[in-house]
Coordinates of C-alpha atoms and ligand atoms in Angstrom, one line a residue:
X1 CA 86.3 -62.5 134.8
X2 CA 82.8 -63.3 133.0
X3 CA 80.2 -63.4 134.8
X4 CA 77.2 -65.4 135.1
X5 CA 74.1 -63.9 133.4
X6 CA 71.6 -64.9 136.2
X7 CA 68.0 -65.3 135.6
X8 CA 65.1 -63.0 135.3
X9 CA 63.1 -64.5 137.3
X10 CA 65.4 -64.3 140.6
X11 CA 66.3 -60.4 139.4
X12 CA 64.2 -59.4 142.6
X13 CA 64.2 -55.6 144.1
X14 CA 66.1 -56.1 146.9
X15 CA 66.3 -52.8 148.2
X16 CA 64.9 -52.5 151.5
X17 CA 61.0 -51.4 151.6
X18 CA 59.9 -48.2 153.6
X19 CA 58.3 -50.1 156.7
X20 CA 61.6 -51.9 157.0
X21 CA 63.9 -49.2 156.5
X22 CA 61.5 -47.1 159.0
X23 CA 61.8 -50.3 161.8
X24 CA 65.7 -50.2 161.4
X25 CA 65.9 -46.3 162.2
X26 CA 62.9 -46.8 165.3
X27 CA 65.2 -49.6 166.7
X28 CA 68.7 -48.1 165.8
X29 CA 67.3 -44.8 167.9
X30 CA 66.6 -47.7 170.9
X31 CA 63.1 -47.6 170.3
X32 CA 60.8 -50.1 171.9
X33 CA 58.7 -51.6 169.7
X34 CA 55.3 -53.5 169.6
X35 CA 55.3 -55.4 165.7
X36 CA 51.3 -56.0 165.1
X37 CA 52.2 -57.6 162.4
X38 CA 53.9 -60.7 164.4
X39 CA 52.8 -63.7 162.4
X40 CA 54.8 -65.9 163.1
X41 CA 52.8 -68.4 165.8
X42 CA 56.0 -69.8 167.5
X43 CA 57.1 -66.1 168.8
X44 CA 53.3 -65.6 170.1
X45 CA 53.2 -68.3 173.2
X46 CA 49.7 -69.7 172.4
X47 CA 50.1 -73.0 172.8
X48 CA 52.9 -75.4 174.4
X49 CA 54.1 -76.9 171.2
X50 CA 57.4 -78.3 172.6
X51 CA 56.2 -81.9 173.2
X52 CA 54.9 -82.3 169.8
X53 CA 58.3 -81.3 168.5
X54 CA 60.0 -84.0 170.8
X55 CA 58.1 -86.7 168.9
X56 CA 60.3 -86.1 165.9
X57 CA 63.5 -87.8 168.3
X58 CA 61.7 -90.8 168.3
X59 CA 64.0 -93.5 167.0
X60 CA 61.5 -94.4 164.2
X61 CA 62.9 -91.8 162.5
X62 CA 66.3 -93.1 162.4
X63 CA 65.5 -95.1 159.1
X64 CA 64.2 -93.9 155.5
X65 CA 62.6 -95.4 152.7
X66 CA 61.7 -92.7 150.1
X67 CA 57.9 -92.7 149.5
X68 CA 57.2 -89.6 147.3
X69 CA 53.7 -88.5 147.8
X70 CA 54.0 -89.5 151.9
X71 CA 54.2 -92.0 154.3
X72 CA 50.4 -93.9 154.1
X73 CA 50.6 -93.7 157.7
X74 CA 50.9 -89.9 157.6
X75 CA 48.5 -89.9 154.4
X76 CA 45.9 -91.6 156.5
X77 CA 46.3 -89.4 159.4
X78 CA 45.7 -86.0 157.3
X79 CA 42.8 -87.7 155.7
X80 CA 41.0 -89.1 159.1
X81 CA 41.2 -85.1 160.2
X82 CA 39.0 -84.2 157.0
X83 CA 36.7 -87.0 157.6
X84 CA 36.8 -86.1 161.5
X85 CA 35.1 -82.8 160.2
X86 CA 32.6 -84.2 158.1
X87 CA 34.4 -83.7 154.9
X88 CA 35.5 -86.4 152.2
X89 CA 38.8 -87.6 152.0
X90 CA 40.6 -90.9 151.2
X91 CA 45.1 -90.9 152.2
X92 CA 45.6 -92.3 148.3
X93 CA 44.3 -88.5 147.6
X94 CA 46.5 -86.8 149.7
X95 CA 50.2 -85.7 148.7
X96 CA 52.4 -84.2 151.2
X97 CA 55.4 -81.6 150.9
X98 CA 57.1 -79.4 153.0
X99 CA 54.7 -76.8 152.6
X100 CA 51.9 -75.4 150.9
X101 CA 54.1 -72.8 149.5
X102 CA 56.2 -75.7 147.9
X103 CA 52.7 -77.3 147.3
X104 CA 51.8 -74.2 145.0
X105 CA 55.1 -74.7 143.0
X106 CA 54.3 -78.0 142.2
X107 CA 51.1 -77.3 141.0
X108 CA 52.0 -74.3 139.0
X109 CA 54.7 -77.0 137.6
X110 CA 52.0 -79.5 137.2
X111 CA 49.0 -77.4 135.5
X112 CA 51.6 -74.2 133.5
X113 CA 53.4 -74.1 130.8
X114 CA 55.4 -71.1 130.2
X115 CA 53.1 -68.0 130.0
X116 CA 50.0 -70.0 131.0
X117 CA 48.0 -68.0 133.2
X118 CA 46.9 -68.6 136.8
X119 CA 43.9 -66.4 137.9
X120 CA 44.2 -65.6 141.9
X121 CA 42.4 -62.8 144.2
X122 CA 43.2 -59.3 144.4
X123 CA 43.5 -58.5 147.9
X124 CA 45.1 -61.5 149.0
X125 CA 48.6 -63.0 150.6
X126 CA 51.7 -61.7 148.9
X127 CA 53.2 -64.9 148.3
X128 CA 51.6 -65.7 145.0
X129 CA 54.1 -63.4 142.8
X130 CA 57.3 -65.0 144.0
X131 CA 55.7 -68.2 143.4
X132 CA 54.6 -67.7 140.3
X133 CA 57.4 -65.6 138.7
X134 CA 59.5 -69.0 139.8
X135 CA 57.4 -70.6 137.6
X136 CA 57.1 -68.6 134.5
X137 CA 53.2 -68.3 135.5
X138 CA 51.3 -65.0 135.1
X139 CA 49.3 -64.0 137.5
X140 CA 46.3 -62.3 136.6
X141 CA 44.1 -60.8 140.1
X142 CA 40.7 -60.6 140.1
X143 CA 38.7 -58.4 142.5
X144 CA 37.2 -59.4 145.6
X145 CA 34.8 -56.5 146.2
X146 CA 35.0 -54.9 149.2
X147 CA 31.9 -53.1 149.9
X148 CA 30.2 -56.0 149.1
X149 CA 31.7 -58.3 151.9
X150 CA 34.4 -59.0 149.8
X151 CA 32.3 -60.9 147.1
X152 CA 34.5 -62.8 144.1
X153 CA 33.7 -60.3 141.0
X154 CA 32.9 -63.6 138.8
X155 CA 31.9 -61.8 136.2
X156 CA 35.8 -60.6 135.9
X157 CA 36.6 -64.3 137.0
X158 CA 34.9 -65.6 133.7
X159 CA 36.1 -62.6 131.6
X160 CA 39.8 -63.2 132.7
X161 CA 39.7 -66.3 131.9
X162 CA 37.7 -66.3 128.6
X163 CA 40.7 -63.3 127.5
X164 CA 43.4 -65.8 128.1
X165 CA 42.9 -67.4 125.2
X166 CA 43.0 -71.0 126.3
X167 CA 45.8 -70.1 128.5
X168 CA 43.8 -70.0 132.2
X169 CA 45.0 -73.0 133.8
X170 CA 44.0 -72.4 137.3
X171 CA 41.9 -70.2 139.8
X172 CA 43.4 -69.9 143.4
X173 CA 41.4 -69.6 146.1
X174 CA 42.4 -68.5 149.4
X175 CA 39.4 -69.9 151.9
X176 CA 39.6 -67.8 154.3
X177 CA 41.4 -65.2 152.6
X178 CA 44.1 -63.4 153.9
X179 CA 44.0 -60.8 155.3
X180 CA 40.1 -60.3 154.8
X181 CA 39.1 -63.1 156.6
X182 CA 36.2 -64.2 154.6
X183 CA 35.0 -68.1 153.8
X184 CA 33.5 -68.3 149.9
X185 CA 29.9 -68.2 149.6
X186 CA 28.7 -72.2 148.4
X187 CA 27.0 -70.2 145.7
X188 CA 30.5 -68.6 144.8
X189 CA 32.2 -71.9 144.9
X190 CA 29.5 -73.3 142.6
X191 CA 30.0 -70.8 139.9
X192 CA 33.9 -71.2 140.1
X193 CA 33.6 -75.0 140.0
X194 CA 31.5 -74.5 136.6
X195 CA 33.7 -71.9 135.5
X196 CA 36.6 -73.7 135.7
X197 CA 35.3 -77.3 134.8
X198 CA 33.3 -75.9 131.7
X199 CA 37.5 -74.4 131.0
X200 CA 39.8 -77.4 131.8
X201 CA 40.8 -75.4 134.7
X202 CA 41.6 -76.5 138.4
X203 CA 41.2 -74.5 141.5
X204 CA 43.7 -74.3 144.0
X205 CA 42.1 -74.0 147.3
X206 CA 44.4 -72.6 150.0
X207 CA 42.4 -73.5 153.6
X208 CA 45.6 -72.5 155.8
X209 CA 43.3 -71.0 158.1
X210 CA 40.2 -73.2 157.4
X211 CA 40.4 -74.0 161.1
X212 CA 40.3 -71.1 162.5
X213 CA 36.8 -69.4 162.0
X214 CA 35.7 -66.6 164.4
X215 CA 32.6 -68.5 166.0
X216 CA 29.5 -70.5 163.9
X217 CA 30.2 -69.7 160.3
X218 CA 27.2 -68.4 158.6
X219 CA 24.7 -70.5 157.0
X220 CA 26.2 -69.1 153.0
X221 CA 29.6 -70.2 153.5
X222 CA 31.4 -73.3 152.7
X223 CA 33.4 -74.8 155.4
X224 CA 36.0 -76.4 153.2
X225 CA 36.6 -77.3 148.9
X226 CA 37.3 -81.2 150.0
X227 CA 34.6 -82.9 149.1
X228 CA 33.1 -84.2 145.8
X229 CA 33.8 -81.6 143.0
X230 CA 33.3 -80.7 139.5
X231 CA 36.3 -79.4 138.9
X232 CA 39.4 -80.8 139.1
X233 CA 40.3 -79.5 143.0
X234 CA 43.6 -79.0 145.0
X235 CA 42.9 -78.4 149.0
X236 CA 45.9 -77.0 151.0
X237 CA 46.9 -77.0 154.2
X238 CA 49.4 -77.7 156.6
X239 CA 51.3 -78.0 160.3
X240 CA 52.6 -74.2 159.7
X241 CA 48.7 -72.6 160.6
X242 CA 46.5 -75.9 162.0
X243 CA 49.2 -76.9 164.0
X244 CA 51.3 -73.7 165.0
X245 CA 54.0 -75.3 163.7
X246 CA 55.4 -73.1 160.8
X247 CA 59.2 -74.9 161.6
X248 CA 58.3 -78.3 161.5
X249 CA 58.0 -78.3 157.5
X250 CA 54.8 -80.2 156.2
X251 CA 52.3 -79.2 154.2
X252 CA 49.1 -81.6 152.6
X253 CA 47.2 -80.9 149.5
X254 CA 44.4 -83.1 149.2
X255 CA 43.0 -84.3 145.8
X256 CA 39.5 -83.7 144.9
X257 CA 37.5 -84.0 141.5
X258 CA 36.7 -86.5 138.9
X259 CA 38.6 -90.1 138.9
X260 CA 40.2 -90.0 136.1
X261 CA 41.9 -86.9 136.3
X262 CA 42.9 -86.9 139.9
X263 CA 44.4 -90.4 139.1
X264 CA 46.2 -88.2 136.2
X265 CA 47.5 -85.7 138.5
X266 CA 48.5 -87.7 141.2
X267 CA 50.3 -90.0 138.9
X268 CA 52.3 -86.7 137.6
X269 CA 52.5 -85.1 141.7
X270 CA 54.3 -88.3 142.5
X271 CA 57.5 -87.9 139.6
X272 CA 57.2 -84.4 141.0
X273 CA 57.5 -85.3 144.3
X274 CA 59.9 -88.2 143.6
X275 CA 62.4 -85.5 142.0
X276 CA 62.6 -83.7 145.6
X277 CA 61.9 -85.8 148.1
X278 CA 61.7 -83.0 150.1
X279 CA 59.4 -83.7 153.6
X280 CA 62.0 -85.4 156.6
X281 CA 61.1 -88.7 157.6
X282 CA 60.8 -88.2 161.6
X283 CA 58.0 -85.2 161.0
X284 CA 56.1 -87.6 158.9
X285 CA 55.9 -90.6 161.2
X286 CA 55.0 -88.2 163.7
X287 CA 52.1 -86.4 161.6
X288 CA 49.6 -88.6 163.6
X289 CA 50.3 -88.2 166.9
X290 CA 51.1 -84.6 166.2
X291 CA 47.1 -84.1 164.5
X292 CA 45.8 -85.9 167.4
X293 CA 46.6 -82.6 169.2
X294 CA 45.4 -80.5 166.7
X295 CA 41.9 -79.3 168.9
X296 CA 43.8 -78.2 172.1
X297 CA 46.0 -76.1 170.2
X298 CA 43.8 -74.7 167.1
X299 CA 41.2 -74.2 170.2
X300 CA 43.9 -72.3 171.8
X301 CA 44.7 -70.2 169.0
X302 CA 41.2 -69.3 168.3
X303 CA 40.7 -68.1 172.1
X304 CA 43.9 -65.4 170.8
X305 CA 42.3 -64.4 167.5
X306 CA 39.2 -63.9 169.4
X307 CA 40.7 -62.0 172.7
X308 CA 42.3 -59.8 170.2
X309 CA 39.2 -59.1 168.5
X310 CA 37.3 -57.8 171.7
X311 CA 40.0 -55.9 172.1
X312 CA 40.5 -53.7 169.2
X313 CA 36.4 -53.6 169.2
X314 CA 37.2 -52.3 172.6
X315 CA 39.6 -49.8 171.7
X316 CA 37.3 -48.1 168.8
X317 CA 34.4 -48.1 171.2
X318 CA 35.9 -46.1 173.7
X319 CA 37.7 -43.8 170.4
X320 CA 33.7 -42.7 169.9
X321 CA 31.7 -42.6 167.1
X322 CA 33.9 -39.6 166.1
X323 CA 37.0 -41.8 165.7
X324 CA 36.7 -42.4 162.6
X325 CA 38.3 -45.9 162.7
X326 CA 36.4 -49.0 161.8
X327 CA 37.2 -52.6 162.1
X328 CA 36.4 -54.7 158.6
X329 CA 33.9 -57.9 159.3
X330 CA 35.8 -60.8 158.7
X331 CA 34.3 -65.1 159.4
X332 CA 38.0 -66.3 160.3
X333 CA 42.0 -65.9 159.9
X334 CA 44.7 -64.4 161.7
X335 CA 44.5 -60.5 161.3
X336 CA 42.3 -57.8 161.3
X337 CA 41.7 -54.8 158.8
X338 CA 41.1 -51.2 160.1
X339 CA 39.9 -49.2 158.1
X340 CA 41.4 -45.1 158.8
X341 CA 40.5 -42.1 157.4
X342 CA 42.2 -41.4 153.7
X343 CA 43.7 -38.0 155.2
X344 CA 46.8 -39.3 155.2
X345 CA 48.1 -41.9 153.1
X346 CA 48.9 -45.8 154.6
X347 CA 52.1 -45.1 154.8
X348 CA 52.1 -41.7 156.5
X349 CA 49.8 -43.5 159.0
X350 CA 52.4 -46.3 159.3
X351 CA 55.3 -43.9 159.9
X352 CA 53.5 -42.5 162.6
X353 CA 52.4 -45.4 164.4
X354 CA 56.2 -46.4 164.1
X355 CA 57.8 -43.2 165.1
X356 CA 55.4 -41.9 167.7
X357 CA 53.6 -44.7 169.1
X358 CA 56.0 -47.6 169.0
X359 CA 53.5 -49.7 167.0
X360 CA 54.1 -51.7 163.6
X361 CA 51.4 -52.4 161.8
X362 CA 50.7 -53.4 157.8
X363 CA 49.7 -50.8 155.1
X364 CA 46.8 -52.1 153.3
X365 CA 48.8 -52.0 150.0
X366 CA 51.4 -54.8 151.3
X367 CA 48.0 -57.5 150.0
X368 CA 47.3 -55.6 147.5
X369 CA 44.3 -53.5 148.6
X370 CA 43.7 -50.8 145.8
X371 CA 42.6 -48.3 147.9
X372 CA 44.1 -45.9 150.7
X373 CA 42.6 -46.0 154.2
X374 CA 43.5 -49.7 155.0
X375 CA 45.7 -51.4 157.8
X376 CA 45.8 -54.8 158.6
X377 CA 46.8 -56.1 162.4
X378 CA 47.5 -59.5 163.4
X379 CA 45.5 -61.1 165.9
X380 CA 48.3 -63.5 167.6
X381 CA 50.1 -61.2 169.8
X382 CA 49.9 -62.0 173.4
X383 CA 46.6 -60.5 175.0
X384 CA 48.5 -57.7 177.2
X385 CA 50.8 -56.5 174.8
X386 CA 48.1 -56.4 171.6
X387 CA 45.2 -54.7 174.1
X388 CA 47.6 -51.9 174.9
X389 CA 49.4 -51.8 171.1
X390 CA 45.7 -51.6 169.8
X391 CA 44.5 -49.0 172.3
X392 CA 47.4 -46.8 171.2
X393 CA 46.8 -47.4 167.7
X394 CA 43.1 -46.8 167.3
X395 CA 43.7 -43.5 169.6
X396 CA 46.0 -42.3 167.4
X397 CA 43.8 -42.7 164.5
X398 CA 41.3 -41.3 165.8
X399 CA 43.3 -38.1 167.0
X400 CA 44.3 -38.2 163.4
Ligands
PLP1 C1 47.2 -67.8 152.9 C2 48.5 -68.4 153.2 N1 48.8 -69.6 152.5 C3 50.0 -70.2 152.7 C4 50.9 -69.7 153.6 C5 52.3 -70.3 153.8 O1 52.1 -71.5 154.5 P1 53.3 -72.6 154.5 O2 54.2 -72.2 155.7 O3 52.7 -73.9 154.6 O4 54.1 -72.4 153.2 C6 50.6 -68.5 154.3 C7 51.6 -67.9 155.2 O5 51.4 -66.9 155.8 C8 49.4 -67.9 154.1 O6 49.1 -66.7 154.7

């Protein structure tokens, strides 16, 4: 029998990767295991998010008339909780989908042709490569420098997209990033706006975690990309991070930038969107009841990120200045970066967390960190169970 060719671009590597197959053996030996890199909110009992998933049994939902880019009521809603932070929004701007993940593939299909480039940061969420292999997009990273606070290299920015030859059709930003936790600088988003606007380019803004700063942000960084811009401007967001609500499937991208080609790209989102049709009706009528909630819960989640963070600052304390272990500064986001000693490599460190503690945690290389001597944590875990994971983490480091 023939058989089908299949595409390039789905011939993943699907062999299993060594933290995985390392899990499997640690649980298949009865192990009891403490996964620091839980990030999945709805396993990590912050919040009660039950009743906002009732809303979507409302009867309201029992009829459907396809609106592509949203339901204005829905549209509205996401655009009041801009406005409610002192940001500018209008609902004809915003364009919802079932994620930002989707969100990012209709971009990519909006702004690439074949082989165009998209420039995105280097480290950063290991998403992007699926996303824009599905695409046909190349990626090309630039460097967020780490001993600088994780400036944006814009120097290699510019240069990236000067080599490109014409080809550079967007700059992804991910404010905060993730895993490093850091908001850009307003003078870094100024010289990306010009960089891309003096280009034809648009940024992609991914604020997934916008919401969840650790305390006052200081006075350099920029709360959020919505807003006038110079640039043509996509913000993301969605219920999966403000809300804690990965499973109910919405996501917003809000349109910022000159008239005319907003109007352009809206016009262009909306056949897109049309063609899929993809966000349920009941989550969308609910969307303003369910933002309504948003403080309690966001509050909530940032009263986690924070516990967490005394912890593990806790933890190395009590390790000594000899301990070698060091937590990154980071303004916001979900996990935290230690940084070990280069001794061993991340892996080796990982193995032994796994096999002898009972802790998983990330090697630094999963985001793409170039160096050795990096692992990232995340901060939703329940307060016992991280403050005891962490303890036994950082001692272990520290005993090397
Ligand atoms: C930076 C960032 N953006 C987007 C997403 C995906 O969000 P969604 O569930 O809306 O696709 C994640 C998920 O971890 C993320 O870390």
């Amino acid at each position: 029998m023939a058989r089908p060719p299949f595409t390039r671009r789905t011939a993943w590597d699907r062999t299993e990767n060594p933290l995985s197959a390392l899990i499997a053996v640690a649980r298949a030996q009865g192990r009891d295991l403490v996964d620091l890199t839980e990030s999945n909110p709805t396993r990590c009992h912050i919040a009660d998010t039950a009743p906002l998933v009732s809303l979507l049994g409302h009867a309201r939902g029992a009829s459907y008339a396809p609106l592509p880019l949203g339901h204005p009521a829905a549209r509205e809603a996401v655009a009041a909780a801009f406005r409610e932070r002192g940001l500018m929004a209008c609902a004809d701007r915003v364009v919802l989908s079932a994620s930002t993940s989707e969100a990012y593939g209709w971009l990519f299909k909006l702004l690439c042709e074949r082989g165009d480039r998209v420039l995105v940061p280097s480290p950063s969420y290991p998403l992007f490569d699926f996303l824009a292999r599905l695409e046909d997009v190349e990626l090309v990273p630039y460097p967020l420098v780490a001993e600088e606070g994780w400036r944006i290299d814009l120097g290699a920015v510019e240069r990236a997209a000067d080599e490109a030859e014409g080809r550079a059709r967007a700059i992804v930003l991910v404010h905060p990033n993730n895993p490093t936790g850091t908001f850009v600088r307003r003078a870094e988003s100024q010289a990306l706006e010009a960089i891309a606007a003096a280009r034809g380019m648009a940024l992609i803004v991914d604020e997934v975690f916008a919401e969840f700063p650790h305390g006052a942000l200081p006075p350099d960084r920029l709360s959020s990309f919505a807003g006038e811009r110079e640039a043509l401007t996509f913000v993301l967001g969605g219920l999966s991070k403000s809300l804690l609500l990965p499973q109910l499937k919405l996501g917003w991208t809000l349109a910022c930038g000159p008239d005319d080609l907003v109007a352009e790209a809206l016009g262009r989102l909306e056949f897109l969107a049309d063609t899929y049709l993809s966000v349920a009706t009941p989550v969308q009528l609910a969307l303003p009841e369910i933002l309504a909630r948003r403080h309690s819960i966001q509050a909530a989640a940032r009263a986690r990120t924070a516990a967490n963070l005394a912890a593990l600052d806790r933890a190395i304390a009590r390790a000594g200045e000899e301990a070698a272990v060091r937590r990154l500064p980071s303004d916001g986001g979900w996990c935290a970066i230690l940084e070990v000693p280069r001794t061993r490599s991340e892996d080796e460190w990982v193995e032994i967390l796994v096999r002898d503690h009972g802790v998983i945690v990330h090697p630094g290389y999963f985001f793409d960190m170039d160096r050795e001597g990096a692992l990232v944590v995340s901060l939703l875990p329940p307060e016992e169970t991280f403050a005891a994971a962490i303890g036994r983490v950082v001692s272990a480091v520290a005993h090397g």
